Amino acid sequence: FPCSPSSGTTVVSVSNMEVDAIVAQGIPSSLSVKLHPLVIINVSEHFIRMKAQGGGQPQQVIGALLGKQDGREIEVSNSFELLFAMQDQQPVIDPAYLTEKSEQFKQVFPKLDLMGWYCTGSAVTLQHLHVHRQIAQHNETPLLMLLNPAPAAASTELPISIFESYNEIVNDEQKLLLISTGYSIATEEAERVGINHIANISAGAATGSSEVSAHLRGQYNAIAMLQSRIKILVRYVEQVKAGNITANRQILRAISTLCSRLPAVHHGEFDLGLAKDANDVLLVSCLAAATKGCGAIAELTEKFALVHDQPRTSRRGRF
């Protein structure tokens, strides 16, 4: 089953007694998918790490895709790994782990929802469709991102295929279609800096480095030089205090002036101000937690009233 990431009209699916799917051709996809480089890096790192832990043998990897959807436009911006076990030669994901991780990501990234899942392989197989149906329990129309870990040497395109879910009723039976859809790469400033850093480092550490590593190296050298100069001043003051060398009043005045410019971090007013700021932050956090709790109680009260009002309404209707 060939997968072409640039094609927008090829339908890839499998027909089998166990997996209710249809092989179809010529159905176009109207879905617009934007893929962030962070997702590609996460999936590649996941596969390489599992391969290294498996003694160099390729391992199947499965993960979830996070993003946001606006109509027929989907933007996939993050991902995380999924736990799964093989049962009857079919991968079965851990639904509790998927729910827990989704809720954790939702707390940090409230705008991101579960958009689908990713795996590795050169073509869609029955195992992929088996997992796809499990993900569909959390998202009715999930995306499938397929990363080919062994692309052709002459290929100039990313070895990535994205498939859209499509359910169709045929002969009073529901059939599953996986429609290959095109995608575009969407990047942000932070991602571009990170990719530039990875690209330069992976290209050859001996020939060059990225802007990030050069900036960090400059800061490290400046801090190391400052530390060495401070040690020299400390040793000079210690030797003068011990009487081993003659005191130079001009140097001591310069050191005193330098020390007076430093903030008085142990001053009483500083400690009092710091405590007030910390209390303000804690108070805001407490108010936010209380507001969230009041909202949850109000929602629970509305649901409770709705459930307990329904029998009363039905009894009044009878009379």
Tab-separated table of C-alpha atoms in Angstrom, residues 65-250:
chain	number	residue	atom	x	y	z
A	65	LEU	CA	-1.141	13.867	18.363
A	66	LEU	CA	-2.245	17.102	19.993
A	67	GLY	CA	-3.451	20.219	18.258
A	68	LYS	CA	-6.444	22.412	17.568
A	69	GLN	CA	-9.138	22.348	14.906
A	70	ASP	CA	-10.997	25.190	13.263
A	71	GLY	CA	-13.563	23.822	10.837
A	72	ARG	CA	-11.697	21.771	8.246
A	73	GLU	CA	-8.311	23.142	9.303
A	74	ILE	CA	-6.237	21.159	11.802
A	75	GLU	CA	-2.941	22.291	13.327
A	76	VAL	CA	-0.881	19.539	14.968
A	77	SER	CA	1.648	21.130	17.299
A	78	ASN	CA	2.599	18.541	19.933
A	79	SER	CA	2.621	14.836	20.726
A	80	PHE	CA	3.329	12.302	23.455
A	81	GLU	CA	4.073	8.580	23.632
A	82	LEU	CA	1.466	5.921	24.365
A	83	LEU	CA	1.763	2.686	26.279
A	84	PHE	CA	0.506	-0.437	24.540
A	85	ALA	CA	0.683	-4.213	24.839
A	86	MET	CA	0.397	-6.949	22.234
A	87	GLN	CA	-2.673	-9.166	22.587
A	88	ASP	CA	-3.346	-11.793	19.902
A	89	GLN	CA	-0.694	-10.097	17.735
A	90	GLN	CA	-2.634	-6.828	17.901
A	91	PRO	CA	-1.496	-3.693	19.773
A	92	VAL	CA	-3.852	-2.612	22.555
A	93	ILE	CA	-3.234	0.850	23.982
A	94	ASP	CA	-3.642	1.705	27.653
A	95	PRO	CA	-6.788	3.918	27.786
A	96	ALA	CA	-6.133	5.049	31.361
A	97	TYR	CA	-2.649	6.285	30.440
A	98	LEU	CA	-4.019	8.091	27.364
A	99	THR	CA	-6.677	9.847	29.444
A	100	GLU	CA	-4.219	10.790	32.196
A	101	LYS	CA	-1.619	12.215	29.805
A	102	SER	CA	-4.288	14.106	27.851
A	103	GLU	CA	-5.541	15.730	31.052
A	104	GLN	CA	-1.995	16.657	32.084
A	105	PHE	CA	-1.297	18.292	28.732
A	106	LYS	CA	-4.686	20.013	28.927
A	107	GLN	CA	-3.648	21.713	32.171
A	108	VAL	CA	-0.492	23.126	30.574
A	109	PHE	CA	-1.869	23.670	27.049
A	110	PRO	CA	-5.633	24.274	27.467
A	111	LYS	CA	-6.137	24.972	23.753
A	112	LEU	CA	-4.730	21.634	22.584
A	113	ASP	CA	-7.014	18.630	22.074
A	114	LEU	CA	-6.433	15.043	21.003
A	115	MET	CA	-6.356	15.109	17.202
A	116	GLY	CA	-5.201	11.578	16.441
A	117	TRP	CA	-2.189	9.330	16.750
A	118	TYR	CA	1.114	8.458	15.093
A	119	CYS	CA	3.037	5.282	14.367
A	120	THR	CA	5.839	4.009	12.163
A	121	GLY	CA	5.607	1.914	9.040
A	122	SER	CA	5.775	2.050	5.276
A	123	ALA	CA	2.037	1.367	4.722
A	124	VAL	CA	-1.233	1.030	6.564
A	125	THR	CA	-1.742	-2.443	7.994
A	126	LEU	CA	-4.429	-4.251	9.944
A	127	GLN	CA	-2.609	-3.441	13.170
A	128	HIS	CA	-2.813	0.266	12.356
A	129	LEU	CA	-6.547	0.050	11.761
A	130	HIS	CA	-6.970	-1.882	14.997
A	131	VAL	CA	-5.294	0.941	16.941
A	132	HIS	CA	-7.189	3.524	14.900
A	133	ARG	CA	-10.495	2.166	16.159
A	134	GLN	CA	-9.235	2.422	19.746
A	135	ILE	CA	-8.248	6.072	19.278
A	136	ALA	CA	-11.665	6.703	17.702
A	137	GLN	CA	-13.197	6.051	21.126
A	138	HIS	CA	-11.563	9.313	22.288
A	139	ASN	CA	-11.949	11.228	19.005
A	140	GLU	CA	-14.625	10.258	16.489
A	141	THR	CA	-12.506	11.163	13.437
A	142	PRO	CA	-8.847	10.883	14.448
A	143	LEU	CA	-5.889	11.584	12.203
A	144	LEU	CA	-3.232	8.984	11.493
A	145	MET	CA	0.341	10.138	10.982
A	146	LEU	CA	2.535	7.428	9.479
A	147	LEU	CA	6.317	7.869	9.571
A	148	ASN	CA	8.334	5.668	7.234
A	149	PRO	CA	11.625	4.915	9.053
A	150	ALA	CA	13.253	3.495	5.893
A	151	PRO	CA	12.420	5.809	2.977
A	152	ALA	CA	13.887	5.470	-0.492
A	153	ALA	CA	17.356	6.940	-0.857
A	154	ALA	CA	16.337	8.978	-3.896
A	155	SER	CA	13.269	10.490	-2.184
A	156	THR	CA	13.364	14.244	-1.568
A	157	GLU	CA	10.119	14.456	0.415
A	158	LEU	CA	9.522	13.922	4.086
A	159	PRO	CA	8.699	10.237	4.755
A	160	ILE	CA	5.428	11.205	6.408
A	161	SER	CA	1.862	10.376	5.418
A	162	ILE	CA	-1.244	11.747	7.082
A	163	PHE	CA	-4.631	10.057	6.786
A	164	GLU	CA	-8.081	11.356	7.525
A	165	SER	CA	-10.803	9.147	8.979
A	166	TYR	CA	-14.000	8.737	7.010
A	167	ASN	CA	-16.902	6.487	7.917
A	168	GLU	CA	-19.281	5.435	5.156
A	169	ILE	CA	-22.416	3.296	5.198
A	170	VAL	CA	-22.246	0.565	2.570
A	171	ASN	CA	-24.901	-2.161	2.429
A	172	ASP	CA	-26.206	-1.080	5.835
A	173	GLU	CA	-22.751	-1.593	7.306
A	174	GLN	CA	-20.261	0.982	8.494
A	175	LYS	CA	-16.979	0.933	6.607
A	176	LEU	CA	-13.772	2.705	7.568
A	177	LEU	CA	-11.857	4.746	5.020
A	178	LEU	CA	-8.446	6.285	5.528
A	179	ILE	CA	-8.091	9.149	3.077
A	180	SER	CA	-4.566	10.366	2.443
A	181	THR	CA	-4.471	14.129	2.820
A	182	GLY	CA	-1.809	16.690	2.089
A	183	TYR	CA	-0.105	18.742	4.791
A	184	SER	CA	2.050	21.814	5.192
A	185	ILE	CA	4.782	22.655	7.696
A	186	ALA	CA	3.976	25.434	10.165
A	187	THR	CA	6.758	26.790	12.372
A	188	GLU	CA	7.108	29.332	15.136
A	189	GLU	CA	10.146	31.400	16.113
A	190	ALA	CA	11.127	29.096	18.981
A	191	GLU	CA	10.870	26.044	16.724
A	192	ARG	CA	13.002	27.651	14.026
A	193	VAL	CA	15.740	28.439	16.559
A	194	GLY	CA	15.627	24.890	17.930
A	195	ILE	CA	15.694	23.300	14.472
A	196	ASN	CA	18.604	25.501	13.442
A	197	HIS	CA	20.472	24.392	16.575
A	198	ILE	CA	19.781	20.690	15.922
A	199	ALA	CA	20.632	20.957	12.228
A	200	ASN	CA	23.996	22.638	12.839
A	201	ILE	CA	24.992	20.331	15.668
A	202	SER	CA	23.977	17.152	13.802
A	203	ALA	CA	25.688	18.308	10.597
A	204	GLY	CA	29.070	18.224	12.303
A	205	ALA	CA	30.210	19.557	15.641
A	206	ALA	CA	33.771	20.007	14.376
A	207	THR	CA	32.839	22.290	11.463
A	208	GLY	CA	30.440	24.701	13.135
A	209	SER	CA	27.790	25.361	15.733
A	210	SER	CA	24.392	26.978	15.914
A	211	GLU	CA	23.549	30.476	17.078
A	212	VAL	CA	22.133	29.082	20.319
A	213	SER	CA	25.317	27.195	21.266
A	214	ALA	CA	27.493	30.186	20.332
A	215	HIS	CA	25.377	32.494	22.507
A	216	LEU	CA	25.439	30.105	25.456
A	217	ARG	CA	29.181	29.597	25.065
A	218	GLY	CA	29.732	33.372	25.188
A	219	GLN	CA	27.663	33.679	28.349
A	220	TYR	CA	29.558	30.799	29.943
A	221	ASN	CA	32.932	32.394	29.157
A	222	ALA	CA	31.787	35.739	30.593
A	223	ILE	CA	30.553	34.147	33.820
A	224	ALA	CA	33.756	32.098	34.156
A	225	MET	CA	35.883	35.230	33.712
A	226	LEU	CA	33.793	37.121	36.294
A	227	GLN	CA	34.191	34.280	38.764
A	228	SER	CA	37.976	34.222	38.308
A	229	ARG	CA	38.231	37.995	38.875
A	230	ILE	CA	36.110	37.773	42.031
A	231	LYS	CA	38.384	35.013	43.367
A	232	ILE	CA	41.408	37.261	42.807
A	233	LEU	CA	39.797	40.091	44.810
A	234	VAL	CA	38.794	37.716	47.602
A	235	ARG	CA	42.344	36.329	47.854
A	236	TYR	CA	43.786	39.868	47.893
A	237	VAL	CA	41.517	40.960	50.768
A	238	GLU	CA	42.309	37.776	52.712
A	239	GLN	CA	46.074	38.345	52.316
A	240	VAL	CA	45.755	41.980	53.395
A	241	LYS	CA	43.686	40.976	56.439
A	242	ALA	CA	46.252	38.317	57.368
A	243	GLY	CA	49.054	40.881	57.065
A	244	ASN	CA	50.931	38.978	54.394
A	245	ILE	CA	50.920	41.903	51.948
A	246	THR	CA	50.833	45.690	52.312
A	247	ALA	CA	47.376	47.227	51.965
A	248	ASN	CA	46.780	49.465	48.957
A	249	ARG	CA	44.170	52.023	49.990
A	250	GLN	CA	43.196	52.822	46.425
